[in-house]
Amino acid sequence: MSFRSISENLNAYREEAGSHPVALDRVLGFTFIRAWVYLMFVGAAASSMTWSGEQIPPLFYVVSTASLCAVLFGSALAGERFVRFMTHPAARFAAPALTTGGTLLLASSAADTGAALSFGILGAITTGIGSGLIDLGYGELYRNEPPARATFEVPLAFFLAAVAFSLVIMLPSVVGCLICSLLPAISGWILFVEQHAWSRKHQASVLPIDFDPKSFAWRIGVCACLVGVADGMVRAAFLSSNNLSIHVFLQWPLAGAGLLTMVIVYGAALLSSEQSTRTIYKAAICVMAFFFMLLPVFTSAQDVESVLALAGYGTFNVLIWMLLAEISSNYRLSSTEVFGIGWGMVTLGVLLGSIAGNIVDQFAPFTPQFLSLIALIATMAVLLSFLFVFRESDLIALTEEPESEAENAEDRALASPSDVPPAASDSPRPRFQDRCLEVAAAFELSPKETEVMILFAKGRSAARIQEELFISKGTVSTHLRHIYQKMDVHSKQEMLDVIEGVTRE
């Protein structure tokens, strides 16, 4: 790719993100909750955030993960009821309070006493519930931001979280526990007070529309489980073959892996011909597979091998978060459902990966041939997940209406906007096509401009619009420029704001 193309991609991301692409408080808030996850649950029995510095028993990791999955999947099933529940200040206050309190309880769980067991179980449950609510809150924030912001902010936050992890575990155990317990409290303050997630005073930039969650769960679940299992196997094999402690393995290589993830994601974003997280995901997945294949080659270079072994875990988590943010933003899907299902499947995949890693660990010590076999299996699992990455047609199908309804909507889209009656005022959730047609009539868009606007607003790329309407790429660009001029907007997000604004008036 030429330097001119890279420059065009950079300008496109800058335009999509807006004039202020980085919200420092949002990045720091997301950094703090990811750092807390690294410190507490980066892997089974990996955390030593206890008063004595001993490791937290694996049982509590499993209980906390199960609680987290229950919150994520439960919120997706509850849908709007969950959102109404979270609009109450007490519910928003409970999220960081539960996570902070649970962290302090887990800090007392390493002792071999009945009270320690009770503290550990209670702490695992409350941290799972609280952290799940915080994760969903940040999902709601990024659903209401241009995907380009998530592309820049999310990798940066994960890298800063890895650096924070490396610094905190160097401190005395008591100091580390106290700092770790404060991280979710600070993150929750930024999320619910500074950023107003789910607040009645804060109106979402786009209203969610219905979609089919089964297909979504299937594809995200397969990707998450395959990559989770691959990562768990590779990490377990690497630790056993090099006879490393978990802290030596994680301390600085985790930060190195975070930096490598930033290079991969930013590089893929700049080199990609289409500003789409799905395109970045596909490129990065191939890089992850390549790294796994290199592991047996660097057996004599422990630091390099540690970074490569961790890069897959970090990169996949970053990419999934970006992908969920883009899907929920571009296709106006509920963040509760998208992140509840998607992040729940990722959490389940990490748990399955830990189980797979424990199984692999039973075969230690490893021969070089067995290490190569594990690397091959992990690579194949990652490449198989590539087949389940969402295509644009898959995402469009998630939100398609029944055939008769879709035909009616298409007929109205092809008609002159002035001939289309406005949506019924008594409809609680008018269809998205009706909202678009109201805007088209209000701003006197031509029939062809109306078609382009509807497709673009529904998440189609310029290339997809070109194929569907049988027009050239230049014609698509011309129509979009005219639409922006007539609507007096400068980005896709501003256009979506206008469309949703018609409904609110």
PDB file of C-alpha atoms in Angstrom, residues 105-309:
ATOM      1  CA  LEU A 105     -12.971 -10.064  50.417  1.00  0.00           C
ATOM      2  CA  LEU A 106     -10.825 -12.032  47.967  1.00  0.00           C
ATOM      3  CA  ALA A 107      -7.736 -10.463  49.535  1.00  0.00           C
ATOM      4  CA  SER A 108      -8.650 -12.401  52.700  1.00  0.00           C
ATOM      5  CA  SER A 109      -9.323 -15.698  50.914  1.00  0.00           C
ATOM      6  CA  ALA A 110      -5.831 -17.228  50.803  1.00  0.00           C
ATOM      7  CA  ALA A 111      -5.842 -18.535  54.389  1.00  0.00           C
ATOM      8  CA  ASP A 112      -6.811 -22.162  54.984  1.00  0.00           C
ATOM      9  CA  THR A 113      -9.828 -21.449  57.202  1.00  0.00           C
ATOM     10  CA  GLY A 114     -13.599 -21.691  56.962  1.00  0.00           C
ATOM     11  CA  ALA A 115     -13.942 -17.901  57.121  1.00  0.00           C
ATOM     12  CA  ALA A 116     -11.464 -17.510  54.271  1.00  0.00           C
ATOM     13  CA  LEU A 117     -13.549 -19.885  52.141  1.00  0.00           C
ATOM     14  CA  SER A 118     -16.700 -17.868  52.866  1.00  0.00           C
ATOM     15  CA  PHE A 119     -14.901 -14.614  52.106  1.00  0.00           C
ATOM     16  CA  GLY A 120     -13.592 -16.066  48.865  1.00  0.00           C
ATOM     17  CA  ILE A 121     -16.942 -17.346  47.605  1.00  0.00           C
ATOM     18  CA  LEU A 122     -18.722 -14.095  48.479  1.00  0.00           C
ATOM     19  CA  GLY A 123     -15.899 -12.042  46.983  1.00  0.00           C
ATOM     20  CA  ALA A 124     -15.915 -14.105  43.778  1.00  0.00           C
ATOM     21  CA  ILE A 125     -19.667 -13.670  43.318  1.00  0.00           C
ATOM     22  CA  THR A 126     -19.659  -9.927  43.989  1.00  0.00           C
ATOM     23  CA  THR A 127     -16.634  -9.230  41.766  1.00  0.00           C
ATOM     24  CA  GLY A 128     -18.250 -11.189  38.943  1.00  0.00           C
ATOM     25  CA  ILE A 129     -21.509  -9.239  39.245  1.00  0.00           C
ATOM     26  CA  GLY A 130     -19.892  -5.827  39.714  1.00  0.00           C
ATOM     27  CA  SER A 131     -17.299  -6.167  36.954  1.00  0.00           C
ATOM     28  CA  GLY A 132     -19.974  -7.444  34.568  1.00  0.00           C
ATOM     29  CA  LEU A 133     -22.055  -4.311  35.130  1.00  0.00           C
ATOM     30  CA  ILE A 134     -19.005  -2.100  34.593  1.00  0.00           C
ATOM     31  CA  ASP A 135     -18.088  -3.936  31.366  1.00  0.00           C
ATOM     32  CA  LEU A 136     -21.628  -3.439  30.072  1.00  0.00           C
ATOM     33  CA  GLY A 137     -21.439   0.234  31.012  1.00  0.00           C
ATOM     34  CA  TYR A 138     -18.347   0.777  28.884  1.00  0.00           C
ATOM     35  CA  GLY A 139     -20.047  -1.157  26.092  1.00  0.00           C
ATOM     36  CA  GLU A 140     -22.884   1.382  26.255  1.00  0.00           C
ATOM     37  CA  LEU A 141     -20.383   4.247  26.085  1.00  0.00           C
ATOM     38  CA  TYR A 142     -18.622   2.906  23.007  1.00  0.00           C
ATOM     39  CA  ARG A 143     -21.907   2.081  21.279  1.00  0.00           C
ATOM     40  CA  ASN A 144     -22.598   5.807  21.251  1.00  0.00           C
ATOM     41  CA  GLU A 145     -19.201   6.753  19.849  1.00  0.00           C
ATOM     42  CA  PRO A 146     -17.864   6.538  16.278  1.00  0.00           C
ATOM     43  CA  PRO A 147     -16.089   3.176  15.800  1.00  0.00           C
ATOM     44  CA  ALA A 148     -12.891   5.040  14.899  1.00  0.00           C
ATOM     45  CA  ARG A 149     -12.651   6.198  18.504  1.00  0.00           C
ATOM     46  CA  ALA A 150     -12.818   2.624  19.755  1.00  0.00           C
ATOM     47  CA  THR A 151     -10.158   1.674  17.199  1.00  0.00           C
ATOM     48  CA  PHE A 152      -7.777   4.179  18.770  1.00  0.00           C
ATOM     49  CA  GLU A 153      -8.813   4.120  22.435  1.00  0.00           C
ATOM     50  CA  VAL A 154      -9.339   0.409  23.151  1.00  0.00           C
ATOM     51  CA  PRO A 155      -5.836  -0.846  22.197  1.00  0.00           C
ATOM     52  CA  LEU A 156      -4.334   2.085  24.113  1.00  0.00           C
ATOM     53  CA  ALA A 157      -6.394   1.271  27.222  1.00  0.00           C
ATOM     54  CA  PHE A 158      -5.408  -2.410  27.139  1.00  0.00           C
ATOM     55  CA  PHE A 159      -1.732  -1.457  26.806  1.00  0.00           C
ATOM     56  CA  LEU A 160      -1.900   1.015  29.704  1.00  0.00           C
ATOM     57  CA  ALA A 161      -3.700  -1.639  31.765  1.00  0.00           C
ATOM     58  CA  ALA A 162      -0.844  -4.086  31.119  1.00  0.00           C
ATOM     59  CA  VAL A 163       1.690  -1.460  32.198  1.00  0.00           C
ATOM     60  CA  ALA A 164      -0.334  -0.788  35.361  1.00  0.00           C
ATOM     61  CA  PHE A 165      -0.384  -4.524  36.075  1.00  0.00           C
ATOM     62  CA  SER A 166       3.398  -4.731  35.727  1.00  0.00           C
ATOM     63  CA  LEU A 167       3.901  -1.855  38.155  1.00  0.00           C
ATOM     64  CA  VAL A 168       1.341  -2.888  40.806  1.00  0.00           C
ATOM     65  CA  ILE A 169       2.608  -6.451  41.219  1.00  0.00           C
ATOM     66  CA  MET A 170       6.027  -5.049  42.124  1.00  0.00           C
ATOM     67  CA  LEU A 171       4.580  -3.358  45.209  1.00  0.00           C
ATOM     68  CA  PRO A 172       4.203  -4.941  48.670  1.00  0.00           C
ATOM     69  CA  SER A 173       1.155  -7.199  48.808  1.00  0.00           C
ATOM     70  CA  VAL A 174      -0.899  -4.967  51.134  1.00  0.00           C
ATOM     71  CA  VAL A 175      -0.287  -1.869  49.026  1.00  0.00           C
ATOM     72  CA  GLY A 176      -1.059  -3.821  45.853  1.00  0.00           C
ATOM     73  CA  CYS A 177      -4.363  -5.087  47.295  1.00  0.00           C
ATOM     74  CA  LEU A 178      -5.446  -1.591  48.282  1.00  0.00           C
ATOM     75  CA  ILE A 179      -4.592  -0.133  44.871  1.00  0.00           C
ATOM     76  CA  CYS A 180      -6.322  -3.046  43.123  1.00  0.00           C
ATOM     77  CA  SER A 181      -9.497  -2.498  45.166  1.00  0.00           C
ATOM     78  CA  LEU A 182      -9.529   1.214  44.238  1.00  0.00           C
ATOM     79  CA  LEU A 183      -9.291   0.614  40.480  1.00  0.00           C
ATOM     80  CA  PRO A 184     -12.946  -0.432  39.938  1.00  0.00           C
ATOM     81  CA  ALA A 185     -14.138   2.368  42.234  1.00  0.00           C
ATOM     82  CA  ILE A 186     -12.314   4.998  40.152  1.00  0.00           C
ATOM     83  CA  SER A 187     -13.403   3.352  36.911  1.00  0.00           C
ATOM     84  CA  GLY A 188     -17.016   3.288  38.103  1.00  0.00           C
ATOM     85  CA  TRP A 189     -16.872   6.977  39.056  1.00  0.00           C
ATOM     86  CA  ILE A 190     -15.629   7.893  35.584  1.00  0.00           C
ATOM     87  CA  LEU A 191     -18.178   5.608  33.923  1.00  0.00           C
ATOM     88  CA  PHE A 192     -21.319   6.599  35.814  1.00  0.00           C
ATOM     89  CA  VAL A 193     -20.564  10.121  37.082  1.00  0.00           C
ATOM     90  CA  GLU A 194     -18.243  11.670  34.494  1.00  0.00           C
ATOM     91  CA  GLN A 195     -19.494   9.828  31.407  1.00  0.00           C
ATOM     92  CA  HIS A 196     -23.129   9.428  32.601  1.00  0.00           C
ATOM     93  CA  ALA A 197     -23.573   5.857  31.359  1.00  0.00           C
ATOM     94  CA  TRP A 198     -27.264   4.855  31.598  1.00  0.00           C
ATOM     95  CA  SER A 199     -28.117   8.140  33.291  1.00  0.00           C
ATOM     96  CA  ARG A 200     -31.577   9.583  32.625  1.00  0.00           C
ATOM     97  CA  LYS A 201     -29.826  12.876  31.935  1.00  0.00           C
ATOM     98  CA  HIS A 202     -27.744  11.333  29.155  1.00  0.00           C
ATOM     99  CA  GLN A 203     -29.586  10.482  25.953  1.00  0.00           C
ATOM    100  CA  ALA A 204     -28.153   7.791  23.680  1.00  0.00           C
ATOM    101  CA  SER A 205     -26.925   9.086  20.325  1.00  0.00           C
ATOM    102  CA  VAL A 206     -28.738   6.295  18.459  1.00  0.00           C
ATOM    103  CA  LEU A 207     -31.731   4.223  19.514  1.00  0.00           C
ATOM    104  CA  PRO A 208     -31.363   0.418  19.303  1.00  0.00           C
ATOM    105  CA  ILE A 209     -33.361  -1.716  16.876  1.00  0.00           C
ATOM    106  CA  ASP A 210     -34.294  -5.389  17.170  1.00  0.00           C
ATOM    107  CA  PHE A 211     -32.027  -8.142  15.842  1.00  0.00           C
ATOM    108  CA  ASP A 212     -31.695 -11.916  15.877  1.00  0.00           C
ATOM    109  CA  PRO A 213     -29.445 -12.827  18.848  1.00  0.00           C
ATOM    110  CA  LYS A 214     -29.110 -16.547  18.026  1.00  0.00           C
ATOM    111  CA  SER A 215     -26.957 -16.173  14.923  1.00  0.00           C
ATOM    112  CA  PHE A 216     -24.957 -13.462  16.666  1.00  0.00           C
ATOM    113  CA  ALA A 217     -24.286 -15.670  19.694  1.00  0.00           C
ATOM    114  CA  TRP A 218     -23.318 -18.597  17.472  1.00  0.00           C
ATOM    115  CA  ARG A 219     -20.680 -16.739  15.497  1.00  0.00           C
ATOM    116  CA  ILE A 220     -19.210 -14.794  18.400  1.00  0.00           C
ATOM    117  CA  GLY A 221     -19.281 -17.930  20.559  1.00  0.00           C
ATOM    118  CA  VAL A 222     -17.363 -20.064  18.075  1.00  0.00           C
ATOM    119  CA  CYS A 223     -14.706 -17.363  17.599  1.00  0.00           C
ATOM    120  CA  ALA A 224     -14.324 -16.839  21.341  1.00  0.00           C
ATOM    121  CA  CYS A 225     -14.164 -20.511  22.239  1.00  0.00           C
ATOM    122  CA  LEU A 226     -11.691 -21.440  19.511  1.00  0.00           C
ATOM    123  CA  VAL A 227      -9.311 -18.584  20.294  1.00  0.00           C
ATOM    124  CA  GLY A 228      -9.761 -19.061  24.055  1.00  0.00           C
ATOM    125  CA  VAL A 229      -8.865 -22.728  23.858  1.00  0.00           C
ATOM    126  CA  ALA A 230      -5.889 -21.985  21.584  1.00  0.00           C
ATOM    127  CA  ASP A 231      -4.578 -19.303  23.939  1.00  0.00           C
ATOM    128  CA  GLY A 232      -5.026 -21.464  27.057  1.00  0.00           C
ATOM    129  CA  MET A 233      -3.144 -24.372  25.481  1.00  0.00           C
ATOM    130  CA  VAL A 234      -0.268 -22.204  24.306  1.00  0.00           C
ATOM    131  CA  ARG A 235       0.164 -20.420  27.644  1.00  0.00           C
ATOM    132  CA  ALA A 236       0.058 -23.652  29.658  1.00  0.00           C
ATOM    133  CA  ALA A 237       2.544 -25.367  27.382  1.00  0.00           C
ATOM    134  CA  PHE A 238       4.869 -22.375  27.439  1.00  0.00           C
ATOM    135  CA  LEU A 239       4.831 -22.054  31.226  1.00  0.00           C
ATOM    136  CA  SER A 240       5.479 -25.745  31.783  1.00  0.00           C
ATOM    137  CA  SER A 241       8.173 -26.113  29.139  1.00  0.00           C
ATOM    138  CA  ASN A 242      10.112 -23.098  30.478  1.00  0.00           C
ATOM    139  CA  ASN A 243       9.427 -23.847  34.165  1.00  0.00           C
ATOM    140  CA  LEU A 244       8.279 -20.267  34.768  1.00  0.00           C
ATOM    141  CA  SER A 245       6.156 -18.814  37.532  1.00  0.00           C
ATOM    142  CA  ILE A 246       3.053 -16.987  36.404  1.00  0.00           C
ATOM    143  CA  HIS A 247       4.364 -13.622  37.646  1.00  0.00           C
ATOM    144  CA  VAL A 248       7.692 -13.914  35.833  1.00  0.00           C
ATOM    145  CA  PHE A 249       5.747 -14.886  32.736  1.00  0.00           C
ATOM    146  CA  LEU A 250       3.313 -11.950  32.989  1.00  0.00           C
ATOM    147  CA  GLN A 251       5.138  -9.066  34.642  1.00  0.00           C
ATOM    148  CA  TRP A 252       6.831  -7.296  31.739  1.00  0.00           C
ATOM    149  CA  PRO A 253       5.946  -9.518  28.749  1.00  0.00           C
ATOM    150  CA  LEU A 254       2.261  -8.584  29.278  1.00  0.00           C
ATOM    151  CA  ALA A 255       3.134  -4.928  28.675  1.00  0.00           C
ATOM    152  CA  GLY A 256       5.260  -5.937  25.693  1.00  0.00           C
ATOM    153  CA  ALA A 257       2.344  -7.924  24.302  1.00  0.00           C
ATOM    154  CA  GLY A 258       0.080  -4.882  24.796  1.00  0.00           C
ATOM    155  CA  LEU A 259       2.497  -2.749  22.831  1.00  0.00           C
ATOM    156  CA  LEU A 260       2.640  -5.391  20.108  1.00  0.00           C
ATOM    157  CA  THR A 261      -1.158  -5.454  20.015  1.00  0.00           C
ATOM    158  CA  MET A 262      -1.219  -1.699  19.460  1.00  0.00           C
ATOM    159  CA  VAL A 263       1.230  -2.061  16.569  1.00  0.00           C
ATOM    160  CA  ILE A 264      -0.874  -4.842  15.019  1.00  0.00           C
ATOM    161  CA  VAL A 265      -4.210  -3.044  15.345  1.00  0.00           C
ATOM    162  CA  TYR A 266      -3.015   0.428  14.354  1.00  0.00           C
ATOM    163  CA  GLY A 267      -0.985  -1.026  11.495  1.00  0.00           C
ATOM    164  CA  ALA A 268      -3.925  -3.050  10.191  1.00  0.00           C
ATOM    165  CA  ALA A 269      -6.182   0.002  10.485  1.00  0.00           C
ATOM    166  CA  LEU A 270      -3.823   2.191   8.460  1.00  0.00           C
ATOM    167  CA  LEU A 271      -3.065  -0.453   5.838  1.00  0.00           C
ATOM    168  CA  SER A 272      -6.647  -1.644   5.404  1.00  0.00           C
ATOM    169  CA  SER A 273      -8.427  -0.454   2.278  1.00  0.00           C
ATOM    170  CA  GLU A 274     -11.729  -0.299   4.184  1.00  0.00           C
ATOM    171  CA  GLN A 275     -12.287   1.434   7.521  1.00  0.00           C
ATOM    172  CA  SER A 276     -13.884  -1.592   9.172  1.00  0.00           C
ATOM    173  CA  THR A 277     -13.040  -3.420  12.384  1.00  0.00           C
ATOM    174  CA  ARG A 278     -13.960  -6.687  10.679  1.00  0.00           C
ATOM    175  CA  THR A 279     -11.193  -6.088   8.142  1.00  0.00           C
ATOM    176  CA  ILE A 280      -8.737  -5.284  10.942  1.00  0.00           C
ATOM    177  CA  TYR A 281      -9.894  -8.400  12.805  1.00  0.00           C
ATOM    178  CA  LYS A 282      -9.207 -10.657   9.834  1.00  0.00           C
ATOM    179  CA  ALA A 283      -5.724  -9.227   9.323  1.00  0.00           C
ATOM    180  CA  ALA A 284      -4.864  -9.471  13.013  1.00  0.00           C
ATOM    181  CA  ILE A 285      -6.141 -13.046  13.292  1.00  0.00           C
ATOM    182  CA  CYS A 286      -3.678 -14.074  10.591  1.00  0.00           C
ATOM    183  CA  VAL A 287      -0.883 -12.329  12.503  1.00  0.00           C
ATOM    184  CA  MET A 288      -1.915 -14.177  15.698  1.00  0.00           C
ATOM    185  CA  ALA A 289      -1.750 -17.507  13.876  1.00  0.00           C
ATOM    186  CA  PHE A 290       1.704 -16.605  12.584  1.00  0.00           C
ATOM    187  CA  PHE A 291       2.873 -15.785  16.134  1.00  0.00           C
ATOM    188  CA  PHE A 292       1.644 -19.138  17.445  1.00  0.00           C
ATOM    189  CA  MET A 293       3.561 -20.915  14.706  1.00  0.00           C
ATOM    190  CA  LEU A 294       6.734 -19.034  15.714  1.00  0.00           C
ATOM    191  CA  LEU A 295       6.631 -20.175  19.338  1.00  0.00           C
ATOM    192  CA  PRO A 296       8.663 -23.375  18.867  1.00  0.00           C
ATOM    193  CA  VAL A 297      11.270 -21.339  16.952  1.00  0.00           C
ATOM    194  CA  PHE A 298      12.016 -18.971  19.873  1.00  0.00           C
ATOM    195  CA  THR A 299      12.437 -21.578  22.619  1.00  0.00           C
ATOM    196  CA  SER A 300      15.885 -20.165  23.384  1.00  0.00           C
ATOM    197  CA  ALA A 301      14.627 -16.561  23.548  1.00  0.00           C
ATOM    198  CA  GLN A 302      12.397 -16.607  26.622  1.00  0.00           C
ATOM    199  CA  ASP A 303      11.370 -12.934  26.607  1.00  0.00           C
ATOM    200  CA  VAL A 304      10.430 -12.975  22.929  1.00  0.00           C
ATOM    201  CA  GLU A 305       8.490 -16.194  23.366  1.00  0.00           C
ATOM    202  CA  SER A 306       6.647 -14.774  26.397  1.00  0.00           C
ATOM    203  CA  VAL A 307       5.512 -11.733  24.448  1.00  0.00           C
ATOM    204  CA  LEU A 308       4.367 -13.865  21.512  1.00  0.00           C
ATOM    205  CA  ALA A 309       2.510 -16.254  23.809  1.00  0.00           C
TER     206      ALA A 309
END
